[in-house]
C-alpha cells in the first residue's frame, strides 16, 4: 500500500492541465481580438487623416491668390527668415532683418484686408481641417479599453492556472520520486524470485522425501 508521502492524484493533475489549456485558449483569443481591433482602429485613423490632408490640399489649390492663402505664404516666409537669422545670430544679417520687416508689414496689411472681407466657405473648411486633431474615435477608445480589460482578466486567469498546475506537478513529481525510491527499496521486488524459488525448492525436497 502506498504511503501518504508517495501518493499523487492523477485526476487532479489532469484537471489542472485542462484548466490551464482552457485559460491559455481564452487569453490567446482575447489578445488576438485586442490586437486586431486596435490595428483596425489605427488603419481607420490613418485613412481619415489622409482624406483630411488630401481635402486640405485641394482647398489650398482652389484658394491660390486669395488673401488667406497669401497670408499663409507670408507667414511661412517669415518663419523661414527668422530660422535663418537665428541660425546665424553670431553674424547678424541686416538684409534678413529688412526682409522680415517687409514681410511683417505685408502680413499686417493682409490681416487687415481679411478682417474686412467675409471668409468663404472653402476658407472656413480649410481652417477647420488645419486645426483638426486626428485621434481615435470615442467608440474605438471605449472598445479598446473593454478588450484590454478582457485580455488582462484572461491573462490573470492564465497566470493563476499556471501557478496551480506548477504546484500540482511539483507535488506529484516529489511523490513519484518518493514512490520510485520505495520501489527500489521494496524487499519483495529485490528478493522476490529468491523467496519463491526457495519455497519451491523446499517443497520439492519434501515431495522427494515422501
Short mmCIF file of C-alpha atoms in Angstrom, two decimals:
data_model
loop_
_atom_site.label_atom_id
_atom_site.label_comp_id
_atom_site.label_asym_id
_atom_site.label_seq_id
_atom_site.Cartn_x
_atom_site.Cartn_y
_atom_site.Cartn_z
CA UNK A 1 0.00 0.00 0.00
CA UNK A 2 1.29 3.48 -0.88
CA UNK A 3 2.40 5.69 1.99
CA UNK A 4 0.92 9.24 2.23
CA UNK A 5 4.16 10.84 1.03
CA UNK A 6 4.15 8.64 -2.09
CA UNK A 7 0.51 9.31 -3.16
CA UNK A 8 -0.28 11.51 -6.14
CA UNK A 9 -3.67 12.36 -7.63
CA UNK A 10 -3.51 11.90 -11.40
CA UNK A 11 -7.11 13.09 -11.80
CA UNK A 12 -6.23 16.36 -10.08
CA UNK A 13 -3.26 16.89 -12.38
CA UNK A 14 -5.34 16.11 -15.46
CA UNK A 15 -7.98 18.63 -14.31
CA UNK A 16 -5.25 21.23 -13.77
CA UNK A 17 -3.88 20.58 -17.28
CA UNK A 18 -7.34 21.01 -18.82
CA UNK A 19 -7.84 24.21 -16.80
CA UNK A 20 -4.52 25.60 -17.98
CA UNK A 21 -5.25 24.77 -21.63
CA UNK A 22 -8.67 26.43 -21.42
CA UNK A 23 -7.15 29.54 -19.80
CA UNK A 24 -4.44 29.65 -22.48
CA UNK A 25 -7.02 29.46 -25.29
CA UNK A 26 -9.13 32.18 -23.64
CA UNK A 27 -6.15 34.51 -23.30
CA UNK A 28 -4.97 33.86 -26.86
CA UNK A 29 -8.45 34.71 -28.16
CA UNK A 30 -8.70 37.89 -26.04
CA UNK A 31 -5.19 39.02 -27.02
CA UNK A 32 -5.89 38.44 -30.73
CA UNK A 33 -9.18 40.37 -30.58
CA UNK A 34 -7.49 43.31 -28.84
CA UNK A 35 -4.59 43.33 -31.30
CA UNK A 36 -6.75 43.05 -34.43
CA UNK A 37 -9.28 45.67 -33.31
CA UNK A 38 -6.54 48.15 -32.34
CA UNK A 39 -4.76 47.67 -35.66
CA UNK A 40 -8.07 48.23 -37.46
CA UNK A 41 -8.72 51.41 -35.47
CA UNK A 42 -5.24 52.70 -36.33
CA UNK A 43 -5.83 51.98 -40.01
CA UNK A 44 -9.17 53.80 -39.95
CA UNK A 45 -7.46 56.78 -38.29
CA UNK A 46 -4.72 56.78 -40.91
CA UNK A 47 -7.27 56.74 -43.73
CA UNK A 48 -9.25 59.56 -42.10
CA UNK A 49 -6.08 61.64 -41.74
CA UNK A 50 -5.11 61.04 -45.36
CA UNK A 51 -8.57 62.08 -46.57
CA UNK A 52 -8.34 65.25 -44.47
CA UNK A 53 -4.90 66.14 -45.81
CA UNK A 54 -5.98 65.46 -49.38
CA UNK A 55 -9.03 67.68 -48.96
CA UNK A 56 -6.90 70.43 -47.39
CA UNK A 57 -4.50 70.31 -50.34
CA UNK A 58 -7.44 70.50 -52.75
CA UNK A 59 -8.77 73.58 -50.97
CA UNK A 60 -5.34 75.20 -50.95
CA UNK A 61 -5.20 74.90 -54.74
CA UNK A 62 -8.66 76.42 -55.02
CA UNK A 63 -7.64 79.34 -52.80
CA UNK A 64 -4.40 80.24 -54.59
CA UNK A 65 -4.23 84.03 -54.85
CA UNK A 66 -6.75 84.64 -52.07
CA UNK A 67 -5.78 86.90 -49.14
CA UNK A 68 -5.87 83.97 -46.73
CA UNK A 69 -3.53 81.91 -48.92
CA UNK A 70 -1.21 84.90 -49.39
CA UNK A 71 -1.17 85.33 -45.60
CA UNK A 72 -0.14 81.69 -45.11
CA UNK A 73 2.64 82.13 -47.66
CA UNK A 74 3.88 85.29 -45.95
CA UNK A 75 3.84 83.65 -42.52
CA UNK A 76 5.79 80.68 -43.89
CA UNK A 77 8.39 83.06 -45.35
CA UNK A 78 8.67 84.97 -42.06
CA UNK A 79 9.22 81.71 -40.19
CA UNK A 80 11.92 80.63 -42.63
CA UNK A 81 13.69 84.01 -42.47
CA UNK A 82 13.64 84.01 -38.66
CA UNK A 83 15.10 80.49 -38.59
CA UNK A 84 17.94 81.57 -40.87
CA UNK A 85 18.55 84.68 -38.80
CA UNK A 86 18.62 82.70 -35.54
CA UNK A 87 20.92 80.07 -37.05
CA UNK A 88 23.44 82.80 -37.88
CA UNK A 89 22.96 85.02 -34.84
CA UNK A 90 26.73 85.50 -34.47
CA UNK A 91 26.80 87.13 -37.93
CA UNK A 92 23.82 89.45 -37.87
CA UNK A 93 22.49 89.99 -41.40
CA UNK A 94 20.66 93.28 -41.77
CA UNK A 95 19.33 92.09 -45.13
CA UNK A 96 17.44 89.25 -43.43
CA UNK A 97 16.04 91.63 -40.84
CA UNK A 98 14.91 94.10 -43.51
CA UNK A 99 13.17 91.26 -45.39
CA UNK A 100 11.43 90.16 -42.21
CA UNK A 101 10.24 93.71 -41.53
CA UNK A 102 8.81 93.95 -45.05
CA UNK A 103 7.09 90.59 -44.68
CA UNK A 104 5.66 91.61 -41.31
CA UNK A 105 4.24 94.77 -42.88
CA UNK A 106 2.66 92.69 -45.65
CA UNK A 107 1.27 90.35 -43.00
CA UNK A 108 -0.40 93.26 -41.19
CA UNK A 109 -1.86 94.52 -44.47
CA UNK A 110 -3.26 91.10 -45.34
CA UNK A 111 -4.74 90.66 -41.87
CA UNK A 112 -6.49 94.00 -42.25
CA UNK A 113 -7.81 93.01 -45.68
CA UNK A 114 -9.04 89.64 -44.36
CA UNK A 115 -10.75 91.29 -41.38
CA UNK A 116 -12.75 93.46 -43.77
CA UNK A 117 -13.65 90.60 -46.11
CA UNK A 118 -16.02 87.78 -45.04
CA UNK A 119 -14.29 84.41 -45.25
CA UNK A 120 -15.54 81.98 -47.87
CA UNK A 121 -16.93 78.52 -47.18
CA UNK A 122 -13.74 76.99 -48.58
CA UNK A 123 -11.56 79.13 -46.30
CA UNK A 124 -13.57 78.13 -43.25
CA UNK A 125 -13.39 74.46 -44.20
CA UNK A 126 -9.63 74.68 -44.75
CA UNK A 127 -9.13 76.39 -41.39
CA UNK A 128 -11.16 73.67 -39.69
CA UNK A 129 -9.12 70.92 -41.40
CA UNK A 130 -5.85 72.55 -40.38
CA UNK A 131 -6.98 72.79 -36.76
CA UNK A 132 -8.47 69.27 -36.63
CA UNK A 133 -6.78 66.92 -34.18
CA UNK A 134 -6.82 63.39 -35.59
CA UNK A 135 -7.36 60.89 -32.78
CA UNK A 136 -9.22 57.62 -32.30
CA UNK A 137 -12.99 57.94 -32.10
CA UNK A 138 -14.79 57.68 -28.76
CA UNK A 139 -16.28 54.34 -29.84
CA UNK A 140 -12.84 52.98 -30.73
CA UNK A 141 -11.34 54.16 -27.44
CA UNK A 142 -14.16 52.54 -25.44
CA UNK A 143 -13.94 49.26 -27.37
CA UNK A 144 -10.17 49.09 -26.99
CA UNK A 145 -10.49 49.76 -23.26
CA UNK A 146 -13.08 46.98 -22.94
CA UNK A 147 -10.99 44.50 -24.94
CA UNK A 148 -7.93 45.43 -22.88
CA UNK A 149 -9.76 44.66 -19.64
CA UNK A 150 -10.96 41.34 -21.04
CA UNK A 151 -7.42 40.43 -22.14
CA UNK A 152 -5.90 41.38 -18.78
CA UNK A 153 -8.54 39.35 -16.93
CA UNK A 154 -7.82 36.37 -19.20
CA UNK A 155 -4.07 36.80 -18.61
CA UNK A 156 -4.56 36.84 -14.83
CA UNK A 157 -6.59 33.62 -15.08
CA UNK A 158 -3.86 32.07 -17.23
CA UNK A 159 -1.19 33.05 -14.72
CA UNK A 160 -3.18 31.54 -11.83
CA UNK A 161 -3.75 28.35 -13.84
CA UNK A 162 -0.02 28.14 -14.49
CA UNK A 163 0.73 28.56 -10.79
CA UNK A 164 -1.81 25.86 -9.88
CA UNK A 165 -0.53 23.32 -12.38
CA UNK A 166 3.09 24.09 -11.48
CA UNK A 167 2.34 23.37 -7.82
CA UNK A 168 0.41 20.18 -8.63
CA UNK A 169 3.17 18.91 -10.93
CA UNK A 170 5.84 19.72 -8.36
CA UNK A 171 3.99 17.86 -5.63
CA UNK A 172 3.26 14.94 -7.95
CA UNK A 173 6.89 14.78 -9.07
CA UNK A 174 8.01 14.67 -5.45
CA UNK A 175 5.50 11.92 -4.65
CA UNK A 176 6.52 9.94 -7.73
CA UNK A 177 10.21 10.25 -6.81
CA UNK A 178 9.38 9.00 -3.30
CA UNK A 179 7.44 6.14 -4.81
CA UNK A 180 10.39 5.32 -7.08
CA UNK A 181 12.60 5.14 -4.02
CA UNK A 182 10.05 2.85 -2.38
CA UNK A 183 10.14 0.60 -5.44
CA UNK A 184 13.91 0.35 -5.30
CA UNK A 185 13.81 -0.49 -1.61
CA UNK A 186 10.92 -2.99 -1.78
CA UNK A 187 12.24 -6.36 -0.49
CA UNK A 188 9.69 -8.39 -2.43
CA UNK A 189 10.87 -6.78 -5.66
CA UNK A 190 14.55 -7.20 -4.88
CA UNK A 191 14.39 -10.73 -3.44
CA UNK A 192 11.00 -11.96 -4.59
CA UNK A 193 12.30 -14.52 -7.08
CA UNK A 194 14.68 -15.95 -4.48
CA UNK A 195 11.83 -16.22 -2.00
CA UNK A 196 9.58 -18.20 -4.29
CA UNK A 197 12.43 -20.35 -5.63
CA UNK A 198 13.40 -21.25 -2.07
CA UNK A 199 9.81 -22.13 -1.22
CA UNK A 200 9.55 -24.30 -4.35
CA UNK A 201 12.85 -25.99 -3.67
CA UNK A 202 11.82 -26.81 -0.14
CA UNK A 203 8.53 -28.16 -1.38
CA UNK A 204 10.35 -30.31 -3.94
CA UNK A 205 12.59 -31.73 -1.24
CA UNK A 206 9.61 -32.54 0.86
CA UNK A 207 7.95 -34.25 -2.04
CA UNK A 208 11.08 -36.31 -2.65
CA UNK A 209 11.26 -37.42 0.98
CA UNK A 210 7.70 -38.75 0.82
#
